[in-house]
mmCIF file of C-alpha atoms in Angstrom:
data_model
loop_
_atom_site.group_PDB
_atom_site.id
_atom_site.type_symbol
_atom_site.label_atom_id
_atom_site.label_comp_id
_atom_site.label_asym_id
_atom_site.label_seq_id
_atom_site.Cartn_x
_atom_site.Cartn_y
_atom_site.Cartn_z
ATOM 1 C CA MET I 1 0.050 0.022 0.000
ATOM 2 C CA THR I 2 0.995 3.575 -0.546
ATOM 3 C CA ALA I 3 1.831 5.793 2.511
ATOM 4 C CA ALA I 4 -1.340 7.026 4.154
ATOM 5 C CA LEU I 5 -1.268 10.771 4.208
ATOM 6 C CA VAL I 6 -4.435 12.439 5.676
ATOM 7 C CA GLU I 7 -5.553 15.673 7.378
ATOM 8 C CA VAL I 8 -7.928 15.949 10.318
ATOM 9 C CA VAL I 9 -11.098 17.781 9.321
ATOM 10 C CA ALA I 10 -13.359 17.419 12.326
ATOM 11 C CA ALA I 11 -13.501 16.110 15.911
ATOM 12 C CA GLU I 12 -16.260 15.665 18.449
ATOM 13 C CA VAL I 13 -15.937 14.762 22.067
ATOM 14 C CA ASP I 14 -18.311 12.745 24.296
ATOM 15 C CA VAL I 15 -18.154 11.962 28.040
ATOM 16 C CA LEU I 16 -19.586 9.132 30.060
ATOM 17 C CA HIS I 17 -19.100 8.596 33.701
ATOM 18 C CA HIS I 18 -18.389 5.196 35.320
ATOM 19 C CA ARG I 19 -18.352 4.020 38.911
ATOM 20 C CA LEU I 20 -16.151 1.247 39.991
ATOM 21 C CA GLU I 21 -17.560 -1.883 41.491
ATOM 22 C CA TYR I 22 -15.294 -1.363 44.408
ATOM 23 C CA PRO I 23 -12.461 1.244 45.042
ATOM 24 C CA LEU I 24 -9.075 0.618 43.396
ATOM 25 C CA VAL I 25 -6.412 1.766 45.900
ATOM 26 C CA LEU I 26 -3.249 3.285 44.586
ATOM 27 C CA SER I 27 -0.410 4.944 46.687
ATOM 28 C CA SER I 28 -1.353 8.120 44.976
ATOM 29 C CA GLY I 29 -5.078 8.038 45.879
ATOM 30 C CA VAL I 30 -8.298 5.866 45.789
ATOM 31 C CA VAL I 31 -10.171 5.579 42.416
ATOM 32 C CA THR I 32 -14.005 5.450 42.799
ATOM 33 C CA THR I 33 -15.186 7.043 39.598
ATOM 34 C CA LEU I 34 -13.781 7.513 36.041
ATOM 35 C CA PRO I 35 -14.936 9.818 33.251
ATOM 36 C CA GLU I 36 -14.548 8.126 29.864
ATOM 37 C CA VAL I 37 -13.926 10.475 26.895
ATOM 38 C CA THR I 38 -14.657 9.205 23.375
ATOM 39 C CA VAL I 39 -13.419 11.194 20.419
ATOM 40 C CA ARG I 40 -15.105 10.848 17.078
ATOM 41 C CA LEU I 41 -12.663 12.162 14.411
ATOM 42 C CA THR I 42 -12.881 12.604 10.682
ATOM 43 C CA VAL I 43 -9.825 12.522 8.404
ATOM 44 C CA SER I 44 -9.568 13.082 4.588
ATOM 45 C CA ASP I 45 -7.009 12.195 2.111
ATOM 46 C CA GLY I 46 -8.240 14.801 -0.339
ATOM 47 C CA ARG I 47 -10.534 12.315 -2.152
ATOM 48 C CA SER I 48 -12.425 10.507 0.644
ATOM 49 C CA THR I 49 -13.162 10.869 4.266
ATOM 50 C CA ALA I 50 -13.542 8.380 7.069
ATOM 51 C CA GLU I 51 -14.551 8.514 10.754
ATOM 52 C CA GLY I 52 -12.534 7.071 13.598
ATOM 53 C CA PHE I 53 -12.800 6.704 17.329
ATOM 54 C CA GLY I 54 -10.479 6.928 20.339
ATOM 55 C CA ALA I 55 -11.277 6.534 23.942
ATOM 56 C CA VAL I 56 -9.516 7.005 27.384
ATOM 57 C CA ASN I 57 -10.433 7.007 31.030
ATOM 58 C CA LEU I 58 -9.495 10.245 32.771
ATOM 59 C CA SER I 59 -7.857 8.745 35.858
ATOM 60 C CA ASP I 60 -6.947 11.737 37.787
ATOM 61 C CA ALA I 61 -5.470 9.738 40.756
ATOM 62 C CA TRP I 62 -2.881 8.328 38.437
ATOM 63 C CA ALA I 63 -2.324 11.284 36.041
ATOM 64 C CA TRP I 64 -2.921 14.184 38.571
ATOM 65 C CA PRO I 65 -2.156 12.973 42.048
ATOM 66 C CA GLY I 66 -2.544 15.096 45.106
ATOM 67 C CA ASP I 67 -5.284 16.321 47.449
ATOM 68 C CA GLU I 68 -5.847 19.686 45.744
ATOM 69 C CA PRO I 69 -7.896 20.392 43.922
ATOM 70 C CA THR I 70 -10.629 17.803 44.574
ATOM 71 C CA SER I 71 -10.930 14.789 42.401
ATOM 72 C CA ALA I 72 -14.128 15.959 40.834
ATOM 73 C CA ALA I 73 -12.498 19.278 40.029
ATOM 74 C CA LYS I 74 -9.551 17.619 38.443
ATOM 75 C CA GLN I 75 -11.711 15.413 36.360
ATOM 76 C CA GLN I 76 -13.780 18.330 35.161
ATOM 77 C CA GLU I 77 -10.542 20.169 34.328
ATOM 78 C CA MET I 78 -9.485 17.174 32.129
ATOM 79 C CA ILE I 79 -12.769 16.999 30.532
ATOM 80 C CA ASP I 80 -12.628 20.584 29.644
ATOM 81 C CA TYR I 81 -9.107 20.237 28.259
ATOM 82 C CA CYS I 82 -10.330 17.390 25.954
ATOM 83 C CA ARG I 83 -12.934 19.677 24.616
ATOM 84 C CA LEU I 84 -10.344 22.399 24.165
ATOM 85 C CA ILE I 85 -8.215 19.964 22.119
ATOM 86 C CA GLY I 86 -11.198 19.105 20.002
ATOM 87 C CA ASP I 87 -11.871 22.740 19.343
ATOM 88 C CA SER I 88 -8.293 23.380 18.277
ATOM 89 C CA ILE I 89 -7.530 19.973 16.560
ATOM 90 C CA LEU I 90 -7.003 21.551 13.044
ATOM 91 C CA ALA I 91 -4.264 23.918 14.355
ATOM 92 C CA ARG I 92 -2.719 21.232 16.446
ATOM 93 C CA THR I 93 -2.381 18.861 13.491
ATOM 94 C CA ALA I 94 -1.573 21.485 10.915
ATOM 95 C CA GLY I 95 -2.331 19.897 7.466
ATOM 96 C CA ARG I 96 -1.757 16.560 5.796
ATOM 97 C CA ALA I 97 0.713 13.994 7.093
ATOM 98 C CA HIS I 98 1.046 10.348 8.108
ATOM 99 C CA PRO I 99 -1.103 9.621 11.142
ATOM 100 C CA LEU I 100 2.078 8.956 13.216
ATOM 101 C CA GLU I 101 3.126 12.535 12.514
ATOM 102 C CA LEU I 102 -0.391 13.912 13.167
ATOM 103 C CA GLY I 103 -0.643 11.972 16.376
ATOM 104 C CA THR I 104 2.759 13.158 17.593
ATOM 105 C CA ARG I 105 1.838 16.745 16.621
ATOM 106 C CA VAL I 106 -1.111 16.391 18.939
ATOM 107 C CA HIS I 107 1.050 14.996 21.663
ATOM 108 C CA ASP I 108 3.678 17.676 21.401
ATOM 109 C CA SER I 109 1.015 20.457 21.418
ATOM 110 C CA VAL I 110 -0.324 19.184 24.828
ATOM 111 C CA LEU I 111 3.234 18.920 26.325
ATOM 112 C CA ALA I 112 3.625 22.662 25.117
ATOM 113 C CA ASP I 113 0.357 23.778 27.031
ATOM 114 C CA VAL I 114 2.392 24.366 30.127
ATOM 115 C CA GLU I 115 0.231 27.121 31.393
ATOM 116 C CA HIS I 116 -2.793 24.855 31.709
ATOM 117 C CA PRO I 117 -3.525 23.790 35.291
ATOM 118 C CA ALA I 118 -3.387 20.124 34.590
ATOM 119 C CA PRO I 119 0.110 18.631 34.911
ATOM 120 C CA THR I 120 1.930 16.974 32.012
ATOM 121 C CA LEU I 121 0.723 13.486 32.314
ATOM 122 C CA ALA I 122 -2.867 14.511 32.830
ATOM 123 C CA ARG I 123 -2.718 16.480 29.579
ATOM 124 C CA THR I 124 -1.037 13.639 27.776
ATOM 125 C CA VAL I 125 -3.981 11.372 28.738
ATOM 126 C CA CYS I 126 -6.385 13.890 27.264
ATOM 127 C CA GLY I 127 -4.521 14.072 24.067
ATOM 128 C CA SER I 128 -4.270 10.278 23.627
ATOM 129 C CA ALA I 129 -7.881 9.694 22.576
ATOM 130 C CA PHE I 130 -7.275 12.110 19.586
ATOM 131 C CA ASP I 131 -4.164 10.221 18.579
ATOM 132 C CA ALA I 132 -6.015 6.823 18.704
ATOM 133 C CA ALA I 133 -8.953 8.359 16.657
ATOM 134 C CA ILE I 134 -6.542 9.612 13.963
ATOM 135 C CA HIS I 135 -5.058 6.158 13.549
ATOM 136 C CA ASP I 136 -8.495 4.444 13.539
ATOM 137 C CA ALA I 137 -9.809 6.903 11.026
ATOM 138 C CA THR I 138 -6.812 6.547 8.780
ATOM 139 C CA GLY I 139 -6.950 2.717 8.955
ATOM 140 C CA ARG I 140 -10.651 2.764 8.133
ATOM 141 C CA LEU I 141 -10.091 5.109 5.249
ATOM 142 C CA ALA I 142 -7.427 2.774 3.725
ATOM 143 C CA GLY I 143 -9.291 -0.326 4.733
ATOM 144 C CA VAL I 144 -6.394 -1.871 6.596
ATOM 145 C CA SER I 145 -5.290 -2.246 10.246
ATOM 146 C CA ALA I 146 -3.744 0.811 11.889
ATOM 147 C CA PHE I 147 -0.753 -1.384 12.389
ATOM 148 C CA ALA I 148 -0.351 -1.832 8.593
ATOM 149 C CA LEU I 149 0.313 1.856 8.072
ATOM 150 C CA TYR I 150 4.074 1.366 8.423
ATOM 151 C CA GLU I 151 4.758 -0.679 5.305
ATOM 152 C CA GLN I 152 5.729 2.316 3.261
ATOM 153 C CA ASP I 153 8.572 4.539 4.453
ATOM 154 C CA VAL I 154 7.549 8.233 5.041
ATOM 155 C CA GLU I 155 9.109 11.046 6.798
ATOM 156 C CA ILE I 156 7.988 11.761 10.381
ATOM 157 C CA PRO I 157 9.676 15.081 11.240
ATOM 158 C CA SER I 158 8.531 14.988 14.798
ATOM 159 C CA LEU I 159 10.202 11.612 15.403
ATOM 160 C CA ASP I 160 12.681 10.744 12.935
ATOM 161 C CA GLY I 161 15.647 12.410 14.856
ATOM 162 C CA HIS I 162 15.425 9.597 17.315
ATOM 163 C CA PHE I 163 16.200 6.932 14.838
ATOM 164 C CA GLU I 164 19.007 6.634 12.311
ATOM 165 C CA ASP I 165 16.703 5.224 9.644
ATOM 166 C CA GLY I 166 13.509 7.103 10.528
ATOM 167 C CA ALA I 167 10.636 6.306 12.879
ATOM 168 C CA VAL I 168 8.505 4.361 10.397
ATOM 169 C CA ALA I 169 11.238 1.866 9.642
ATOM 170 C CA ALA I 170 11.938 1.413 13.288
ATOM 171 C CA ILE I 171 8.261 0.884 14.089
ATOM 172 C CA ARG I 172 7.873 -1.635 11.212
ATOM 173 C CA GLU I 173 10.863 -3.544 12.553
ATOM 174 C CA VAL I 174 9.283 -3.922 16.037
ATOM 175 C CA LEU I 175 5.721 -4.737 14.974
ATOM 176 C CA ARG I 176 4.977 -8.569 14.739
ATOM 177 C CA PRO I 177 2.046 -10.477 13.348
ATOM 178 C CA PRO I 178 -0.728 -9.963 15.847
ATOM 179 C CA ALA I 179 -1.273 -12.685 18.584
ATOM 180 C CA SER I 180 -4.686 -14.111 18.892
ATOM 181 C CA ARG I 181 -4.306 -14.556 22.487
ATOM 182 C CA VAL I 182 -2.191 -12.602 25.121
ATOM 183 C CA PRO I 183 -1.420 -13.451 28.797
ATOM 184 C CA GLY I 184 -3.439 -11.455 31.228
ATOM 185 C CA TRP I 185 -2.945 -10.259 34.724
ATOM 186 C CA TRP I 186 -4.897 -10.019 38.055
ATOM 187 C CA LEU I 187 -4.524 -6.806 40.069
ATOM 188 C CA VAL I 188 -4.073 -7.236 43.854
ATOM 189 C CA ALA I 189 -4.253 -3.823 45.561
ATOM 190 C CA PRO I 190 -3.596 -2.779 49.152
ATOM 191 C CA GLY I 191 -6.424 -4.027 51.335
ATOM 192 C CA ASP I 192 -7.695 -6.534 48.967
ATOM 193 C CA ASP I 193 -8.993 -9.647 50.589
ATOM 194 C CA LEU I 194 -6.873 -12.659 49.483
ATOM 195 C CA ASP I 195 -9.760 -15.086 50.133
ATOM 196 C CA ARG I 196 -11.975 -13.200 47.637
ATOM 197 C CA THR I 197 -8.996 -12.977 45.306
ATOM 198 C CA ALA I 198 -8.699 -16.656 45.353
ATOM 199 C CA GLY I 199 -12.169 -17.242 44.063
ATOM 200 C CA GLN I 200 -11.646 -14.715 41.502
ATOM 201 C CA VAL I 201 -8.393 -16.330 40.358
ATOM 202 C CA GLU I 202 -10.184 -19.813 40.208
ATOM 203 C CA ARG I 203 -12.833 -18.322 37.856
ATOM 204 C CA THR I 204 -10.482 -16.482 35.554
ATOM 205 C CA GLY I 205 -7.643 -18.839 35.433
ATOM 206 C CA MET I 206 -5.152 -16.010 36.014
ATOM 207 C CA THR I 207 -1.589 -17.055 36.997
ATOM 208 C CA ARG I 208 -0.027 -13.561 36.789
ATOM 209 C CA PHE I 209 -0.604 -11.124 39.643
ATOM 210 C CA LYS I 210 0.217 -7.293 39.520
ATOM 211 C CA LEU I 211 0.671 -6.100 43.188
ATOM 212 C CA LYS I 212 0.023 -2.417 44.090
ATOM 213 C CA LEU I 213 2.093 -1.437 47.071
ATOM 214 C CA SER I 214 2.322 1.786 49.074
ATOM 215 C CA GLY I 215 6.081 1.966 48.615
ATOM 216 C CA ALA I 216 6.511 4.047 51.754
ATOM 217 C CA ASP I 217 7.550 1.348 54.047
ATOM 218 C CA PRO I 218 9.876 -1.381 52.644
ATOM 219 C CA ALA I 219 9.509 -3.812 55.443
ATOM 220 C CA ALA I 220 5.680 -3.678 55.414
ATOM 221 C CA ASP I 221 5.680 -4.071 51.667
ATOM 222 C CA ALA I 222 7.891 -6.990 51.790
ATOM 223 C CA ARG I 223 5.604 -8.820 54.241
ATOM 224 C CA ARG I 224 2.670 -8.071 52.029
ATOM 225 C CA VAL I 225 4.398 -9.535 48.982
ATOM 226 C CA ALA I 226 5.529 -12.497 50.948
ATOM 227 C CA ASP I 227 2.041 -13.121 52.086
ATOM 228 C CA ILE I 228 0.769 -12.929 48.480
ATOM 229 C CA ILE I 229 3.451 -15.238 47.212
ATOM 230 C CA THR I 230 2.399 -17.787 49.859
ATOM 231 C CA ALA I 231 -1.222 -17.420 48.947
ATOM 232 C CA ALA I 232 -0.707 -17.443 45.249
ATOM 233 C CA SER I 233 1.419 -20.626 45.421
ATOM 234 C CA THR I 234 -1.744 -22.262 46.662
ATOM 235 C CA TRP I 235 -3.962 -20.864 43.857
ATOM 236 C CA VAL I 236 -1.689 -21.734 40.916
ATOM 237 C CA ALA I 237 1.254 -23.871 40.310
ATOM 238 C CA GLU I 238 3.721 -21.195 39.244
ATOM 239 C CA PRO I 239 2.507 -17.707 40.183
ATOM 240 C CA VAL I 240 4.220 -14.813 38.446
ATOM 241 C CA LEU I 241 4.319 -11.390 39.961
ATOM 242 C CA SER I 242 4.986 -7.728 39.033
ATOM 243 C CA ILE I 243 5.282 -4.952 41.576
ATOM 244 C CA ASP I 244 3.840 -1.401 41.242
ATOM 245 C CA PRO I 245 4.218 1.162 44.051
ATOM 246 C CA ASN I 246 2.801 3.935 41.786
ATOM 247 C CA GLU I 247 5.693 6.279 42.560
ATOM 248 C CA GLY I 248 5.427 5.625 46.393
ATOM 249 C CA SER I 249 9.030 4.670 47.027
ATOM 250 C CA ALA I 250 11.386 7.515 48.139
ATOM 251 C CA SER I 251 14.426 6.408 46.144
ATOM 252 C CA SER I 252 16.150 3.520 44.422
ATOM 253 C CA ARG I 253 17.888 2.813 47.728
ATOM 254 C CA THR I 254 14.379 2.284 49.311
ATOM 255 C CA VAL I 255 13.543 -0.217 46.647
ATOM 256 C CA LEU I 256 16.747 -2.186 47.444
ATOM 257 C CA GLU I 257 15.711 -2.166 50.976
ATOM 258 C CA PHE I 258 12.473 -3.732 49.897
ATOM 259 C CA LEU I 259 14.054 -6.384 47.775
ATOM 260 C CA ASP I 260 16.472 -7.360 50.650
ATOM 261 C CA ALA I 261 13.546 -7.470 53.085
ATOM 262 C CA LEU I 262 11.578 -9.653 50.684
ATOM 263 C CA GLY I 263 14.443 -12.009 50.239
ATOM 264 C CA SER I 264 14.525 -12.565 54.108
ATOM 265 C CA HIS I 265 10.878 -13.699 53.943
ATOM 266 C CA VAL I 266 10.853 -15.789 50.824
ATOM 267 C CA GLU I 267 13.579 -18.035 49.508
ATOM 268 C CA ASP I 268 14.321 -17.236 45.736
ATOM 269 C CA ALA I 269 11.745 -14.412 46.061
ATOM 270 C CA LEU I 270 13.097 -12.589 42.931
ATOM 271 C CA SER I 271 12.377 -15.648 40.840
ATOM 272 C CA TYR I 272 8.691 -14.771 41.122
ATOM 273 C CA LEU I 273 9.133 -11.184 40.033
ATOM 274 C CA VAL I 274 9.037 -10.268 36.235
ATOM 275 C CA TYR I 275 9.576 -6.600 36.776
ATOM 276 C CA LEU I 276 9.009 -3.489 39.010
ATOM 277 C CA GLU I 277 6.995 -0.628 37.593
ATOM 278 C CA GLN I 278 7.872 3.139 38.312
ATOM 279 C CA PRO I 279 8.782 2.818 42.055
ATOM 280 C CA THR I 280 9.648 6.443 42.573
ATOM 281 C CA SER I 281 8.243 9.780 41.750
ATOM 282 C CA ARG I 282 7.937 10.786 38.038
ATOM 283 C CA THR I 283 10.018 13.934 39.101
ATOM 284 C CA ARG I 284 12.959 11.734 39.997
ATOM 285 C CA LEU I 285 13.518 10.207 36.429
ATOM 286 C CA ALA I 286 17.110 11.807 36.145
ATOM 287 C CA VAL I 287 17.888 11.536 39.910
ATOM 288 C CA ASP I 288 18.186 7.927 40.890
ATOM 289 C CA ASP I 289 20.600 5.461 39.477
ATOM 290 C CA TRP I 290 18.705 2.131 38.817
ATOM 291 C CA SER I 291 21.634 0.017 37.795
ATOM 292 C CA GLU I 292 21.828 -1.957 40.949
ATOM 293 C CA VAL I 293 18.142 -2.618 41.066
ATOM 294 C CA SER I 294 18.143 -3.585 37.355
ATOM 295 C CA ARG I 295 20.768 -6.176 38.049
ATOM 296 C CA ARG I 296 18.364 -7.876 40.454
ATOM 297 C CA VAL I 297 15.035 -7.388 38.660
ATOM 298 C CA PRO I 298 13.907 -5.330 35.609
ATOM 299 C CA VAL I 299 12.490 -1.896 36.484
ATOM 300 C CA LEU I 300 10.306 -0.177 34.003
ATOM 301 C CA VAL I 301 9.543 3.596 33.745
ATOM 302 C CA ASP I 302 5.921 4.506 33.462
ATOM 303 C CA GLU I 303 4.494 7.695 34.904
ATOM 304 C CA ALA I 304 7.808 9.568 34.142
ATOM 305 C CA LEU I 305 7.708 8.724 30.424
ATOM 306 C CA THR I 306 5.680 11.382 28.518
ATOM 307 C CA SER I 307 8.217 12.094 25.667
ATOM 308 C CA MET I 308 10.925 10.511 23.683
ATOM 309 C CA ASP I 309 13.526 12.495 25.350
ATOM 310 C CA ASP I 310 12.501 10.755 28.697
ATOM 311 C CA LEU I 311 13.633 7.498 27.011
ATOM 312 C CA HIS I 312 17.108 8.689 26.644
ATOM 313 C CA THR I 313 17.150 9.895 30.219
ATOM 314 C CA ALA I 314 15.741 6.527 31.579
ATOM 315 C CA ARG I 315 18.449 4.463 29.662
ATOM 316 C CA GLU I 316 21.243 6.668 30.992
ATOM 317 C CA ARG I 317 19.883 6.352 34.619
ATOM 318 C CA GLY I 318 19.837 2.446 34.430
ATOM 319 C CA TRP I 319 16.104 1.714 33.957
ATOM 320 C CA SER I 320 15.632 -1.646 32.287
ATOM 321 C CA GLY I 321 12.655 -0.837 30.055
ATOM 322 C CA VAL I 322 9.483 1.082 29.470
ATOM 323 C CA ALA I 323 5.796 0.722 30.241
ATOM 324 C CA VAL I 324 3.736 1.765 27.187
ATOM 325 C CA LYS I 325 0.143 2.705 27.514
ATOM 326 C CA THR I 326 -2.450 3.689 24.992
ATOM 327 C CA CYS I 327 -3.498 6.507 27.500
ATOM 328 C CA LYS I 328 -0.298 8.307 26.761
ATOM 329 C CA GLY I 329 -0.731 8.275 23.035
ATOM 330 C CA HIS I 330 -0.627 5.529 20.328
ATOM 331 C CA SER I 331 2.162 7.326 18.468
ATOM 332 C CA LEU I 332 4.398 7.699 21.628
ATOM 333 C CA ALA I 333 3.656 3.945 22.423
ATOM 334 C CA LEU I 334 4.850 2.694 19.141
ATOM 335 C CA ALA I 335 7.906 4.988 18.888
ATOM 336 C CA ALA I 336 8.872 4.283 22.444
ATOM 337 C CA ALA I 337 8.604 0.560 21.965
ATOM 338 C CA ALA I 338 10.660 0.543 18.830
ATOM 339 C CA TRP I 339 13.361 2.792 20.413
ATOM 340 C CA ALA I 340 13.444 0.600 23.580
ATOM 341 C CA VAL I 341 13.866 -2.714 21.647
ATOM 342 C CA ARG I 342 16.731 -1.150 19.604
ATOM 343 C CA HIS I 343 18.454 -0.244 22.737
ATOM 344 C CA GLN I 344 17.945 -3.580 24.413
ATOM 345 C CA MET I 345 15.324 -2.374 26.736
ATOM 346 C CA SER I 346 12.159 -4.306 27.828
ATOM 347 C CA VAL I 347 8.685 -3.325 26.905
ATOM 348 C CA SER I 348 5.430 -4.006 28.624
ATOM 349 C CA VAL I 349 1.846 -2.806 27.937
ATOM 350 C CA GLN I 350 0.116 -1.489 30.958
ATOM 351 C CA ASP I 351 -3.433 -0.594 31.732
ATOM 352 C CA LEU I 352 -5.611 2.301 32.990
ATOM 353 C CA THR I 353 -8.716 0.335 33.891
ATOM 354 C CA ASN I 354 -9.447 0.413 30.072
ATOM 355 C CA ILE I 355 -12.993 -0.429 29.076
ATOM 356 C CA GLY I 356 -14.645 -1.208 25.857
ATOM 357 C CA ARG I 357 -12.963 0.566 22.953
ATOM 358 C CA SER I 358 -9.761 1.626 24.842
ATOM 359 C CA ALA I 359 -9.281 -2.118 26.105
ATOM 360 C CA ILE I 360 -9.610 -3.253 22.596
ATOM 361 C CA HIS I 361 -6.944 -0.610 21.671
ATOM 362 C CA SER I 362 -4.583 -1.846 24.538
ATOM 363 C CA TYR I 363 -5.042 -5.438 23.568
ATOM 364 C CA LEU I 364 -4.135 -4.579 19.868
ATOM 365 C CA LEU I 365 -0.958 -2.810 21.041
ATOM 366 C CA ALA I 366 0.143 -5.833 23.059
ATOM 367 C CA ALA I 367 -0.701 -8.256 20.404
ATOM 368 C CA HIS I 368 1.664 -6.459 17.942
ATOM 369 C CA LEU I 369 4.555 -5.727 20.278
ATOM 370 C CA PRO I 370 7.170 -8.127 21.865
ATOM 371 C CA THR I 371 6.092 -7.421 25.448
ATOM 372 C CA ILE I 372 7.405 -9.154 28.624
ATOM 373 C CA ASN I 373 4.038 -9.160 30.305
ATOM 374 C CA GLY I 374 1.235 -9.757 27.694
ATOM 375 C CA VAL I 375 -1.318 -7.171 28.568
ATOM 376 C CA GLU I 376 -3.095 -5.716 31.678
ATOM 377 C CA ILE I 377 -6.856 -5.315 31.411
ATOM 378 C CA ASN I 378 -8.347 -4.862 34.866
ATOM 379 C CA SER I 379 -11.678 -3.557 33.850
ATOM 380 C CA PRO I 380 -13.244 -7.075 34.358
ATOM 381 C CA GLN I 381 -12.386 -6.499 38.065
ATOM 382 C CA TYR I 382 -13.373 -2.913 38.659
ATOM 383 C CA LEU I 383 -15.718 -1.907 35.774
ATOM 384 C CA PRO I 384 -17.307 -5.185 34.457
ATOM 385 C CA ARG I 385 -20.732 -3.585 33.671
ATOM 386 C CA SER I 386 -19.022 -0.952 31.532
ATOM 387 C CA ASN I 387 -17.978 -3.718 29.202
ATOM 388 C CA ASP I 388 -21.462 -5.120 28.714
ATOM 389 C CA PRO I 389 -22.075 -3.544 25.356
ATOM 390 C CA TRP I 390 -19.237 -5.736 24.027
ATOM 391 C CA LEU I 391 -20.578 -8.996 25.735
ATOM 392 C CA PRO I 392 -21.056 -11.894 24.947
ATOM 393 C CA ARG I 393 -19.494 -10.994 21.572
ATOM 394 C CA LEU I 394 -15.912 -10.235 22.948
ATOM 395 C CA ALA I 395 -16.206 -12.518 26.002
ATOM 396 C CA GLY I 396 -12.651 -13.784 25.155
ATOM 397 C CA LEU I 397 -11.398 -10.304 25.872
ATOM 398 C CA PHE I 398 -13.605 -9.174 28.683
ATOM 399 C CA ASP I 399 -14.371 -12.271 30.420
ATOM 400 C CA PRO I 400 -11.290 -14.545 30.499
ATOM 401 C CA ARG I 401 -11.350 -17.940 31.762
ATOM 402 C CA ASP I 402 -7.986 -19.474 31.261
ATOM 403 C CA GLY I 403 -5.558 -16.686 32.110
ATOM 404 C CA PHE I 404 -5.429 -15.254 28.485
ATOM 405 C CA HIS I 405 -7.232 -12.490 26.686
ATOM 406 C CA ARG I 406 -8.481 -13.415 23.296
ATOM 407 C CA LEU I 407 -9.507 -11.365 20.315
ATOM 408 C CA ASP I 408 -10.311 -12.535 16.757
ATOM 409 C CA LEU I 409 -8.494 -10.118 14.520
ATOM 410 C CA THR I 410 -9.670 -11.466 11.173
ATOM 411 C CA GLY I 411 -10.221 -8.479 8.979
ATOM 412 C CA LEU I 412 -9.009 -5.887 11.548
ATOM 413 C CA VAL I 413 -9.484 -2.364 10.265
ATOM 414 C CA GLY I 414 -8.212 0.818 12.028
ATOM 415 C CA LEU I 415 -7.976 0.238 15.783
ATOM 416 C CA GLY I 416 -10.892 -2.216 15.986
ATOM 417 C CA ALA I 417 -13.953 0.039 16.178
ATOM 418 C CA GLN I 418 -15.797 -2.611 14.057
ATOM 419 C CA LEU I 419 -15.012 -5.687 16.399
#
């Protein structure tokens, strides 16, 4: 196929509000409600037009932590910012280009909106739905998967400087034929009842567990993880764990204290751990040296990754890899994954309690990338009723029974709006 060059001609923003079945406890706050923004966007190649969709949950506890302003006020600020992006989308995309270039222009424009009250990560989340919609619309216009838009080399001025042979060639190199099934994870948050979790694990067949920790007390966190390892070993034969303090740890030294304490509780404790995710504050990306931690267990950058420049910093500071998320932008996710793989860094695809369309998008990203984790989709835990419109049709994705998420990608167009 020829290079898909399009321009954005219109965008609309819709909002739905969801309430979690039970609270999701993070070190940065407690999530009880999530606004979902859906973008309907139209592109044109000068001859024809097509509509595409992108969606994202505006998780302020993750993207905009802190007690002030209130959660409701932060969510409204993010909703208003999404509408602002929609109203200014033609200026932000500025003409005809490859969807990767258009998506990166949107991303760079929200990074530049430094006078807006929402912090960088929150603005990035808002921009991500537009990036997804651009790729979905372009794929639908061309009648192909959005992941097939990299077969033809084309200049991407916003990204090519990070790759010797250009961004499109690097992304084409990292993409793989999509997997029809991807390993899933079950989230265990602070305060979760392990007896209830045991029943959920039996029903879903999950063998991989993501543990949310406070990060503030290495000894207490080590005891909690030891308890979960003991329990999980009775649920499944070979439990696999990842650890996510959501920036709660003070420093890399604190993380080493946690690993030492865990080793005193469980023999061969590190054999259970696949990786640690963003242990310290996003503001400390260039502060801590992670080399010693990385020698013990991979440590992946998440909240601190909002630009390609952050990747260079992370590698210099000894981070092992990157956690890519659809909620930080489809373009950034693909470019970051391609850059990471070329620099011998690991890639994982992480969640934001994605539902419906955004969960499909996240699955597609994981299905096309060489991830070390499969994919996280925890909406079956926290927002099961929000996935009802896709059930029972996509039960393999939203109601897993054997530890894997499944999706039939036959005839995939765009980012799966037709699935």
